[in-house]
Amino acid sequence: KKLLIDSQIYVSLMGTFLATFFMLEQNTFRFPTFFLIFITYFSGYLYTKYQNSKYFIPILGLNVLAGAICVLLIIQNHNTARLIKWSIIVILGLLYNSKFLEVYIRKIPLLKVFYVGLVWGLVNSWLSFTEWNIQIFAITFLYITALVLPFDIRDMKTDTIVTFPQLIGVQNTKSLAYLMIFAATLVSTYFLKTDYSFAFLSSSIVAGILIYFADSKKSDAYFSFWIETCCGLCLLFLLILQYFIHLQ
């Protein structure tokens, strides 16, 4: 748990794997972009989790180093437009949860789940490509928003702002998540290649099952490991499917 989850390595890998899934689908995968996305997620999630801890100064130093590495990666392998995109996404991340701001996104009722979906959507559909891919943005936004909702169910007894489970109840929150996953799957069926849409469908089924059994009594690992894993399942199912196709 400490090595993978608390370190934020796991969620960063899952986010990077989801971006990789879409880059492969568009035939644009490059390792510099892979590392750029991973380092961006990793430093961002570290900053968010540990900004109030005694480790904040070392974490801040690591963030500065990570930012410098990302800039170098972009300069060496991309262009000015990619640097501007990355900078905007970093600023959006800081606006999400920075305690030095009087009001930040995480403090605004009901907005958090959509904002996380927005940022992940921009990474997958805008940062990863030369031009914005609206279909990949829609798939990511809907899917990630649905996966964030169970975390609100987990925290519904401790959250100090109004969340969907507190406002509409747990079952209605799950229904909203199902609807978003269904919409994401529908878009993927129309716009992704067949093997990619099948892989996404498979991961959506697993995500729906995990959301069904989510409640505030489940362990933190249920959410921080199993539900986070749904982001990486698309790539895993794709690789399995392509392996069996190759055997045939």
Short mmCIF file of N, CA and C in Angstrom, two decimals, residues 80-236:
data_model
loop_
_atom_site.label_atom_id
_atom_site.label_comp_id
_atom_site.label_asym_id
_atom_site.label_seq_id
_atom_site.Cartn_x
_atom_site.Cartn_y
_atom_site.Cartn_z
N THR A 80 6.40 24.03 -29.15
CA THR A 80 5.90 25.08 -28.25
C THR A 80 4.43 24.87 -27.92
N ALA A 81 3.65 24.42 -28.89
CA ALA A 81 2.22 24.18 -28.65
C ALA A 81 2.01 23.14 -27.56
N ARG A 82 2.82 22.07 -27.57
CA ARG A 82 2.72 21.03 -26.55
C ARG A 82 3.10 21.59 -25.18
N LEU A 83 4.07 22.48 -25.14
CA LEU A 83 4.48 23.10 -23.88
C LEU A 83 3.36 23.96 -23.31
N ILE A 84 2.66 24.69 -24.18
CA ILE A 84 1.53 25.52 -23.74
C ILE A 84 0.41 24.64 -23.20
N LYS A 85 0.11 23.56 -23.90
CA LYS A 85 -0.94 22.63 -23.44
C LYS A 85 -0.59 22.07 -22.07
N TRP A 86 0.65 21.63 -21.93
CA TRP A 86 1.09 21.05 -20.65
C TRP A 86 0.98 22.08 -19.53
N SER A 87 1.39 23.30 -19.81
CA SER A 87 1.34 24.37 -18.80
C SER A 87 -0.09 24.65 -18.35
N ILE A 88 -1.03 24.65 -19.29
CA ILE A 88 -2.43 24.90 -18.95
C ILE A 88 -2.96 23.77 -18.06
N ILE A 89 -2.62 22.53 -18.40
CA ILE A 89 -3.08 21.39 -17.60
C ILE A 89 -2.48 21.44 -16.20
N VAL A 90 -1.21 21.83 -16.07
CA VAL A 90 -0.58 21.97 -14.76
C VAL A 90 -1.30 23.04 -13.94
N ILE A 91 -1.65 24.16 -14.56
CA ILE A 91 -2.37 25.23 -13.86
C ILE A 91 -3.74 24.74 -13.41
N LEU A 92 -4.42 23.99 -14.27
CA LEU A 92 -5.73 23.43 -13.89
C LEU A 92 -5.57 22.50 -12.68
N GLY A 93 -4.47 21.74 -12.64
CA GLY A 93 -4.21 20.87 -11.50
C GLY A 93 -4.00 21.66 -10.22
N LEU A 94 -3.27 22.77 -10.31
CA LEU A 94 -3.04 23.62 -9.13
C LEU A 94 -4.34 24.24 -8.64
N LEU A 95 -5.22 24.59 -9.56
CA LEU A 95 -6.51 25.18 -9.18
C LEU A 95 -7.42 24.17 -8.50
N TYR A 96 -7.17 22.88 -8.73
CA TYR A 96 -8.02 21.84 -8.17
C TYR A 96 -7.90 21.77 -6.65
N ASN A 97 -6.68 21.80 -6.15
CA ASN A 97 -6.52 21.61 -4.70
C ASN A 97 -5.21 22.22 -4.22
N SER A 98 -5.17 23.55 -4.14
CA SER A 98 -4.00 24.26 -3.60
C SER A 98 -4.45 25.08 -2.40
N LYS A 99 -3.93 24.74 -1.25
CA LYS A 99 -4.40 25.37 -0.02
C LYS A 99 -4.02 26.84 0.09
N PHE A 100 -3.07 27.31 -0.75
CA PHE A 100 -2.73 28.72 -0.70
C PHE A 100 -3.79 29.59 -1.37
N LEU A 101 -4.71 28.96 -2.10
CA LEU A 101 -5.82 29.69 -2.71
C LEU A 101 -6.97 29.79 -1.73
N GLU A 102 -7.66 30.92 -1.73
CA GLU A 102 -8.80 31.09 -0.83
C GLU A 102 -9.94 30.15 -1.21
N VAL A 103 -10.17 30.02 -2.49
CA VAL A 103 -11.18 29.09 -3.00
C VAL A 103 -10.53 28.24 -4.09
N TYR A 104 -10.61 26.92 -3.94
CA TYR A 104 -10.09 26.04 -4.97
C TYR A 104 -11.18 25.04 -5.34
N ILE A 105 -11.01 24.38 -6.47
CA ILE A 105 -12.08 23.59 -7.08
C ILE A 105 -12.63 22.53 -6.14
N ARG A 106 -11.77 21.88 -5.38
CA ARG A 106 -12.20 20.79 -4.52
C ARG A 106 -13.18 21.25 -3.44
N LYS A 107 -13.19 22.56 -3.14
CA LYS A 107 -14.09 23.10 -2.12
C LYS A 107 -15.46 23.47 -2.68
N ILE A 108 -15.60 23.40 -4.01
CA ILE A 108 -16.87 23.78 -4.63
C ILE A 108 -17.77 22.55 -4.72
N PRO A 109 -18.96 22.59 -4.11
CA PRO A 109 -19.85 21.42 -4.09
C PRO A 109 -20.14 20.88 -5.49
N LEU A 110 -20.07 19.56 -5.63
CA LEU A 110 -20.46 18.80 -6.83
C LEU A 110 -19.53 18.97 -8.03
N LEU A 111 -18.61 19.92 -7.97
CA LEU A 111 -17.78 20.19 -9.14
C LEU A 111 -16.60 19.24 -9.26
N LYS A 112 -16.13 18.70 -8.13
CA LYS A 112 -14.89 17.92 -8.11
C LYS A 112 -14.89 16.78 -9.13
N VAL A 113 -15.96 15.98 -9.15
CA VAL A 113 -15.97 14.80 -10.02
C VAL A 113 -15.85 15.18 -11.49
N PHE A 114 -16.53 16.26 -11.88
CA PHE A 114 -16.47 16.69 -13.28
C PHE A 114 -15.12 17.31 -13.62
N TYR A 115 -14.52 17.96 -12.64
CA TYR A 115 -13.23 18.62 -12.88
C TYR A 115 -12.13 17.59 -13.10
N VAL A 116 -12.15 16.52 -12.31
CA VAL A 116 -11.17 15.44 -12.51
C VAL A 116 -11.34 14.83 -13.89
N GLY A 117 -12.58 14.58 -14.28
CA GLY A 117 -12.85 14.06 -15.62
C GLY A 117 -12.37 15.01 -16.71
N LEU A 118 -12.53 16.32 -16.47
CA LEU A 118 -12.08 17.33 -17.44
C LEU A 118 -10.57 17.28 -17.62
N VAL A 119 -9.82 17.27 -16.51
CA VAL A 119 -8.36 17.29 -16.60
C VAL A 119 -7.83 16.02 -17.26
N TRP A 120 -8.35 14.85 -16.84
CA TRP A 120 -7.93 13.59 -17.48
C TRP A 120 -8.31 13.59 -18.96
N GLY A 121 -9.47 14.14 -19.26
CA GLY A 121 -9.91 14.21 -20.65
C GLY A 121 -8.98 15.06 -21.50
N LEU A 122 -8.51 16.17 -20.95
CA LEU A 122 -7.59 17.03 -21.68
C LEU A 122 -6.24 16.35 -21.88
N VAL A 123 -5.78 15.61 -20.88
CA VAL A 123 -4.52 14.87 -21.03
C VAL A 123 -4.64 13.87 -22.17
N ASN A 124 -5.73 13.12 -22.20
CA ASN A 124 -5.88 12.03 -23.18
C ASN A 124 -6.21 12.51 -24.58
N SER A 125 -6.92 13.63 -24.70
CA SER A 125 -7.42 14.05 -26.01
C SER A 125 -6.74 15.28 -26.57
N TRP A 126 -5.97 15.99 -25.74
CA TRP A 126 -5.39 17.27 -26.15
C TRP A 126 -3.87 17.26 -26.01
N LEU A 127 -3.38 16.93 -24.81
CA LEU A 127 -1.93 16.88 -24.59
C LEU A 127 -1.28 15.78 -25.41
N SER A 128 -1.98 14.66 -25.57
CA SER A 128 -1.40 13.48 -26.24
C SER A 128 -1.35 13.61 -27.75
N PHE A 129 -2.11 14.56 -28.33
CA PHE A 129 -2.22 14.64 -29.78
C PHE A 129 -1.92 16.03 -30.29
N THR A 130 -1.69 16.11 -31.59
CA THR A 130 -1.44 17.41 -32.22
C THR A 130 -2.70 18.27 -32.19
N GLU A 131 -3.85 17.65 -32.47
CA GLU A 131 -5.12 18.35 -32.45
C GLU A 131 -6.06 17.70 -31.43
N TRP A 132 -6.99 18.49 -30.94
CA TRP A 132 -7.93 18.01 -29.93
C TRP A 132 -8.85 16.95 -30.54
N ASN A 133 -8.97 15.81 -29.86
CA ASN A 133 -9.84 14.73 -30.30
C ASN A 133 -11.08 14.71 -29.41
N ILE A 134 -12.18 15.23 -29.92
CA ILE A 134 -13.38 15.41 -29.10
C ILE A 134 -13.98 14.07 -28.67
N GLN A 135 -13.87 13.03 -29.52
CA GLN A 135 -14.43 11.73 -29.16
C GLN A 135 -13.68 11.12 -27.97
N ILE A 136 -12.35 11.18 -28.01
CA ILE A 136 -11.56 10.65 -26.90
C ILE A 136 -11.79 11.49 -25.64
N PHE A 137 -11.97 12.79 -25.81
CA PHE A 137 -12.28 13.63 -24.65
C PHE A 137 -13.60 13.18 -24.01
N ALA A 138 -14.62 12.96 -24.84
CA ALA A 138 -15.93 12.57 -24.32
C ALA A 138 -15.85 11.22 -23.59
N ILE A 139 -15.17 10.26 -24.19
CA ILE A 139 -15.02 8.93 -23.57
C ILE A 139 -14.33 9.05 -22.22
N THR A 140 -13.20 9.77 -22.20
CA THR A 140 -12.44 9.90 -20.97
C THR A 140 -13.21 10.67 -19.91
N PHE A 141 -13.81 11.78 -20.30
CA PHE A 141 -14.56 12.60 -19.34
C PHE A 141 -15.67 11.81 -18.67
N LEU A 142 -16.44 11.09 -19.46
CA LEU A 142 -17.55 10.32 -18.91
C LEU A 142 -17.06 9.17 -18.04
N TYR A 143 -16.06 8.46 -18.51
CA TYR A 143 -15.56 7.27 -17.81
C TYR A 143 -14.90 7.65 -16.49
N ILE A 144 -14.04 8.66 -16.51
CA ILE A 144 -13.32 9.06 -15.30
C ILE A 144 -14.27 9.69 -14.29
N THR A 145 -15.21 10.49 -14.76
CA THR A 145 -16.20 11.07 -13.84
C THR A 145 -16.97 9.97 -13.13
N ALA A 146 -17.35 8.93 -13.89
CA ALA A 146 -18.06 7.80 -13.29
C ALA A 146 -17.21 7.10 -12.24
N LEU A 147 -15.90 6.99 -12.48
CA LEU A 147 -15.02 6.30 -11.54
C LEU A 147 -14.71 7.14 -10.30
N VAL A 148 -14.86 8.45 -10.40
CA VAL A 148 -14.62 9.32 -9.24
C VAL A 148 -15.81 9.28 -8.28
N LEU A 149 -17.01 9.06 -8.80
CA LEU A 149 -18.21 9.06 -7.96
C LEU A 149 -18.15 8.06 -6.80
N PRO A 150 -17.63 6.84 -6.99
CA PRO A 150 -17.51 5.92 -5.84
C PRO A 150 -16.63 6.46 -4.71
N PHE A 151 -15.67 7.30 -5.03
CA PHE A 151 -14.83 7.89 -3.99
C PHE A 151 -15.64 8.84 -3.12
N ASP A 152 -16.64 9.49 -3.73
CA ASP A 152 -17.55 10.33 -2.94
C ASP A 152 -18.43 9.47 -2.03
N ILE A 153 -18.77 8.27 -2.51
CA ILE A 153 -19.53 7.33 -1.67
C ILE A 153 -18.67 6.91 -0.48
N ARG A 154 -17.40 6.64 -0.74
CA ARG A 154 -16.48 6.27 0.33
C ARG A 154 -16.38 7.36 1.39
N ASP A 155 -16.33 8.62 0.94
CA ASP A 155 -16.06 9.74 1.85
C ASP A 155 -17.32 10.48 2.29
N MET A 156 -18.50 9.93 2.00
CA MET A 156 -19.72 10.70 2.21
C MET A 156 -19.95 11.07 3.68
N LYS A 157 -19.40 10.31 4.61
CA LYS A 157 -19.59 10.61 6.03
C LYS A 157 -18.56 11.59 6.57
N THR A 158 -17.52 11.84 5.80
CA THR A 158 -16.47 12.74 6.26
C THR A 158 -16.33 14.00 5.43
N ASP A 159 -16.90 14.02 4.22
CA ASP A 159 -16.79 15.20 3.37
C ASP A 159 -17.46 16.40 4.02
N THR A 160 -16.80 17.54 3.94
CA THR A 160 -17.34 18.77 4.54
C THR A 160 -18.08 19.62 3.52
N ILE A 161 -18.06 19.23 2.25
CA ILE A 161 -18.84 19.91 1.22
C ILE A 161 -19.89 18.94 0.69
N VAL A 162 -20.90 19.47 0.04
CA VAL A 162 -21.98 18.64 -0.50
C VAL A 162 -21.47 17.84 -1.69
N THR A 163 -21.69 16.52 -1.65
CA THR A 163 -21.32 15.64 -2.76
C THR A 163 -22.57 14.93 -3.27
N PHE A 164 -22.44 14.25 -4.39
CA PHE A 164 -23.61 13.59 -4.98
C PHE A 164 -24.25 12.56 -4.05
N PRO A 165 -23.49 11.70 -3.38
CA PRO A 165 -24.14 10.74 -2.47
C PRO A 165 -24.93 11.42 -1.34
N GLN A 166 -24.42 12.56 -0.86
CA GLN A 166 -25.12 13.29 0.19
C GLN A 166 -26.37 13.97 -0.35
N LEU A 167 -26.30 14.39 -1.61
CA LEU A 167 -27.41 15.15 -2.19
C LEU A 167 -28.51 14.26 -2.75
N ILE A 168 -28.14 13.22 -3.50
CA ILE A 168 -29.15 12.40 -4.17
C ILE A 168 -29.18 10.96 -3.67
N GLY A 169 -28.28 10.61 -2.74
CA GLY A 169 -28.26 9.27 -2.20
C GLY A 169 -27.28 8.36 -2.93
N VAL A 170 -26.92 7.27 -2.28
CA VAL A 170 -25.91 6.35 -2.82
C VAL A 170 -26.40 5.67 -4.09
N GLN A 171 -27.62 5.16 -4.08
CA GLN A 171 -28.12 4.42 -5.24
C GLN A 171 -28.25 5.30 -6.47
N ASN A 172 -28.73 6.52 -6.28
CA ASN A 172 -28.84 7.44 -7.42
C ASN A 172 -27.47 7.85 -7.93
N THR A 173 -26.50 7.96 -7.03
CA THR A 173 -25.13 8.26 -7.45
C THR A 173 -24.58 7.12 -8.29
N LYS A 174 -24.84 5.90 -7.88
CA LYS A 174 -24.40 4.74 -8.67
C LYS A 174 -25.10 4.73 -10.03
N SER A 175 -26.38 5.06 -10.05
CA SER A 175 -27.12 5.10 -11.32
C SER A 175 -26.52 6.14 -12.26
N LEU A 176 -26.12 7.29 -11.69
CA LEU A 176 -25.47 8.32 -12.50
C LEU A 176 -24.16 7.80 -13.07
N ALA A 177 -23.41 7.07 -12.26
CA ALA A 177 -22.14 6.49 -12.73
C ALA A 177 -22.40 5.48 -13.84
N TYR A 178 -23.42 4.61 -13.67
CA TYR A 178 -23.75 3.63 -14.72
C TYR A 178 -24.09 4.34 -16.03
N LEU A 179 -24.88 5.43 -15.93
CA LEU A 179 -25.29 6.17 -17.12
C LEU A 179 -24.08 6.75 -17.84
N MET A 180 -23.13 7.27 -17.08
CA MET A 180 -21.93 7.84 -17.69
C MET A 180 -21.07 6.77 -18.35
N ILE A 181 -20.93 5.63 -17.68
CA ILE A 181 -20.16 4.53 -18.27
C ILE A 181 -20.83 4.03 -19.55
N PHE A 182 -22.15 3.92 -19.53
CA PHE A 182 -22.89 3.49 -20.72
C PHE A 182 -22.67 4.47 -21.87
N ALA A 183 -22.73 5.77 -21.57
CA ALA A 183 -22.53 6.79 -22.60
C ALA A 183 -21.11 6.73 -23.16
N ALA A 184 -20.13 6.54 -22.27
CA ALA A 184 -18.73 6.43 -22.72
C ALA A 184 -18.55 5.21 -23.61
N THR A 185 -19.17 4.10 -23.24
CA THR A 185 -19.07 2.87 -24.03
C THR A 185 -19.73 3.04 -25.39
N LEU A 186 -20.86 3.76 -25.41
CA LEU A 186 -21.57 4.02 -26.66
C LEU A 186 -20.69 4.83 -27.61
N VAL A 187 -20.06 5.87 -27.10
CA VAL A 187 -19.18 6.70 -27.92
C VAL A 187 -17.99 5.88 -28.42
N SER A 188 -17.43 5.05 -27.54
CA SER A 188 -16.28 4.23 -27.93
C SER A 188 -16.66 3.24 -29.03
N THR A 189 -17.87 2.71 -28.98
CA THR A 189 -18.32 1.75 -29.98
C THR A 189 -18.39 2.39 -31.37
N TYR A 190 -18.79 3.65 -31.41
CA TYR A 190 -18.93 4.35 -32.69
C TYR A 190 -17.62 4.87 -33.24
N PHE A 191 -16.69 5.25 -32.37
CA PHE A 191 -15.52 6.00 -32.83
C PHE A 191 -14.18 5.28 -32.67
N LEU A 192 -14.10 4.24 -31.84
CA LEU A 192 -12.84 3.52 -31.70
C LEU A 192 -12.83 2.29 -32.61
N LYS A 193 -11.64 1.82 -32.94
CA LYS A 193 -11.51 0.59 -33.72
C LYS A 193 -12.11 -0.57 -32.94
N THR A 194 -12.50 -1.61 -33.65
CA THR A 194 -13.28 -2.69 -33.05
C THR A 194 -12.62 -3.31 -31.84
N ASP A 195 -11.34 -3.67 -31.94
CA ASP A 195 -10.68 -4.31 -30.82
C ASP A 195 -10.53 -3.36 -29.63
N TYR A 196 -10.37 -2.07 -29.92
CA TYR A 196 -10.26 -1.08 -28.85
C TYR A 196 -11.61 -0.85 -28.17
N SER A 197 -12.66 -0.79 -28.95
CA SER A 197 -13.99 -0.61 -28.36
C SER A 197 -14.39 -1.82 -27.53
N PHE A 198 -13.98 -3.02 -27.97
CA PHE A 198 -14.28 -4.23 -27.19
C PHE A 198 -13.51 -4.22 -25.87
N ALA A 199 -12.25 -3.80 -25.93
CA ALA A 199 -11.45 -3.70 -24.70
C ALA A 199 -12.05 -2.69 -23.74
N PHE A 200 -12.52 -1.57 -24.29
CA PHE A 200 -13.14 -0.55 -23.43
C PHE A 200 -14.45 -1.07 -22.84
N LEU A 201 -15.23 -1.77 -23.64
CA LEU A 201 -16.47 -2.37 -23.13
C LEU A 201 -16.18 -3.33 -21.99
N SER A 202 -15.15 -4.15 -22.13
CA SER A 202 -14.80 -5.12 -21.08
C SER A 202 -14.42 -4.40 -19.78
N SER A 203 -13.62 -3.35 -19.89
CA SER A 203 -13.23 -2.60 -18.70
C SER A 203 -14.43 -1.89 -18.08
N SER A 204 -15.37 -1.45 -18.91
CA SER A 204 -16.57 -0.79 -18.41
C SER A 204 -17.45 -1.74 -17.61
N ILE A 205 -17.51 -2.99 -18.06
CA ILE A 205 -18.28 -4.00 -17.32
C ILE A 205 -17.69 -4.22 -15.94
N VAL A 206 -16.36 -4.34 -15.88
CA VAL A 206 -15.68 -4.50 -14.58
C VAL A 206 -15.92 -3.28 -13.70
N ALA A 207 -15.82 -2.09 -14.30
CA ALA A 207 -16.04 -0.86 -13.55
C ALA A 207 -17.46 -0.81 -12.98
N GLY A 208 -18.44 -1.21 -13.79
CA GLY A 208 -19.82 -1.22 -13.33
C GLY A 208 -20.03 -2.16 -12.16
N ILE A 209 -19.39 -3.32 -12.20
CA ILE A 209 -19.50 -4.29 -11.09
C ILE A 209 -18.89 -3.71 -9.81
N LEU A 210 -17.73 -3.10 -9.93
CA LEU A 210 -17.08 -2.52 -8.76
C LEU A 210 -17.88 -1.36 -8.18
N ILE A 211 -18.48 -0.56 -9.05
CA ILE A 211 -19.33 0.53 -8.57
C ILE A 211 -20.56 -0.02 -7.86
N TYR A 212 -21.11 -1.10 -8.38
CA TYR A 212 -22.30 -1.71 -7.75
C TYR A 212 -22.03 -2.09 -6.30
N PHE A 213 -20.85 -2.62 -6.03
CA PHE A 213 -20.55 -3.10 -4.68
C PHE A 213 -19.87 -2.04 -3.80
N ALA A 214 -19.71 -0.84 -4.32
CA ALA A 214 -19.04 0.21 -3.55
C ALA A 214 -19.94 0.72 -2.42
N ASP A 215 -19.38 0.87 -1.24
CA ASP A 215 -20.07 1.51 -0.13
C ASP A 215 -19.04 2.06 0.84
N SER A 216 -19.49 2.85 1.79
CA SER A 216 -18.58 3.54 2.72
C SER A 216 -17.88 2.58 3.68
N LYS A 217 -18.33 1.32 3.73
CA LYS A 217 -17.71 0.34 4.62
C LYS A 217 -16.54 -0.39 3.98
N LYS A 218 -16.40 -0.27 2.66
CA LYS A 218 -15.31 -0.94 1.97
C LYS A 218 -13.96 -0.32 2.38
N SER A 219 -12.93 -1.13 2.34
CA SER A 219 -11.59 -0.65 2.69
C SER A 219 -11.11 0.36 1.66
N ASP A 220 -10.14 1.17 2.06
CA ASP A 220 -9.60 2.17 1.15
C ASP A 220 -8.99 1.53 -0.09
N ALA A 221 -8.43 0.31 0.07
CA ALA A 221 -7.82 -0.38 -1.06
C ALA A 221 -8.85 -0.73 -2.14
N TYR A 222 -10.10 -0.93 -1.73
CA TYR A 222 -11.15 -1.22 -2.71
C TYR A 222 -11.26 -0.09 -3.74
N PHE A 223 -11.13 1.13 -3.25
CA PHE A 223 -11.24 2.29 -4.13
C PHE A 223 -9.90 2.66 -4.75
N SER A 224 -8.86 2.81 -3.90
CA SER A 224 -7.57 3.30 -4.36
C SER A 224 -6.80 2.28 -5.18
N PHE A 225 -7.18 1.00 -5.09
CA PHE A 225 -6.53 -0.01 -5.92
C PHE A 225 -7.47 -0.55 -6.99
N TRP A 226 -8.58 -1.17 -6.55
CA TRP A 226 -9.43 -1.86 -7.52
C TRP A 226 -10.13 -0.91 -8.47
N ILE A 227 -10.73 0.15 -7.98
CA ILE A 227 -11.42 1.08 -8.88
C ILE A 227 -10.42 1.85 -9.73
N GLU A 228 -9.28 2.23 -9.14
CA GLU A 228 -8.25 2.89 -9.94
C GLU A 228 -7.76 1.97 -11.06
N THR A 229 -7.75 0.67 -10.80
CA THR A 229 -7.28 -0.30 -11.80
C THR A 229 -8.12 -0.24 -13.07
N CYS A 230 -9.37 0.16 -12.96
CA CYS A 230 -10.25 0.23 -14.13
C CYS A 230 -9.68 1.13 -15.22
N CYS A 231 -8.85 2.11 -14.84
CA CYS A 231 -8.24 3.00 -15.84
C CYS A 231 -7.21 2.25 -16.67
N GLY A 232 -6.56 1.27 -16.07
CA GLY A 232 -5.55 0.51 -16.79
C GLY A 232 -6.08 -0.74 -17.47
N LEU A 233 -7.31 -1.13 -17.13
CA LEU A 233 -7.86 -2.36 -17.69
C LEU A 233 -8.06 -2.27 -19.19
N CYS A 234 -8.35 -1.07 -19.71
CA CYS A 234 -8.55 -0.92 -21.15
C CYS A 234 -7.32 -1.43 -21.90
N LEU A 235 -6.15 -0.99 -21.46
CA LEU A 235 -4.90 -1.41 -22.11
C LEU A 235 -4.65 -2.89 -21.89
N LEU A 236 -4.90 -3.39 -20.68
CA LEU A 236 -4.69 -4.81 -20.38
C LEU A 236 -5.57 -5.69 -21.25
#
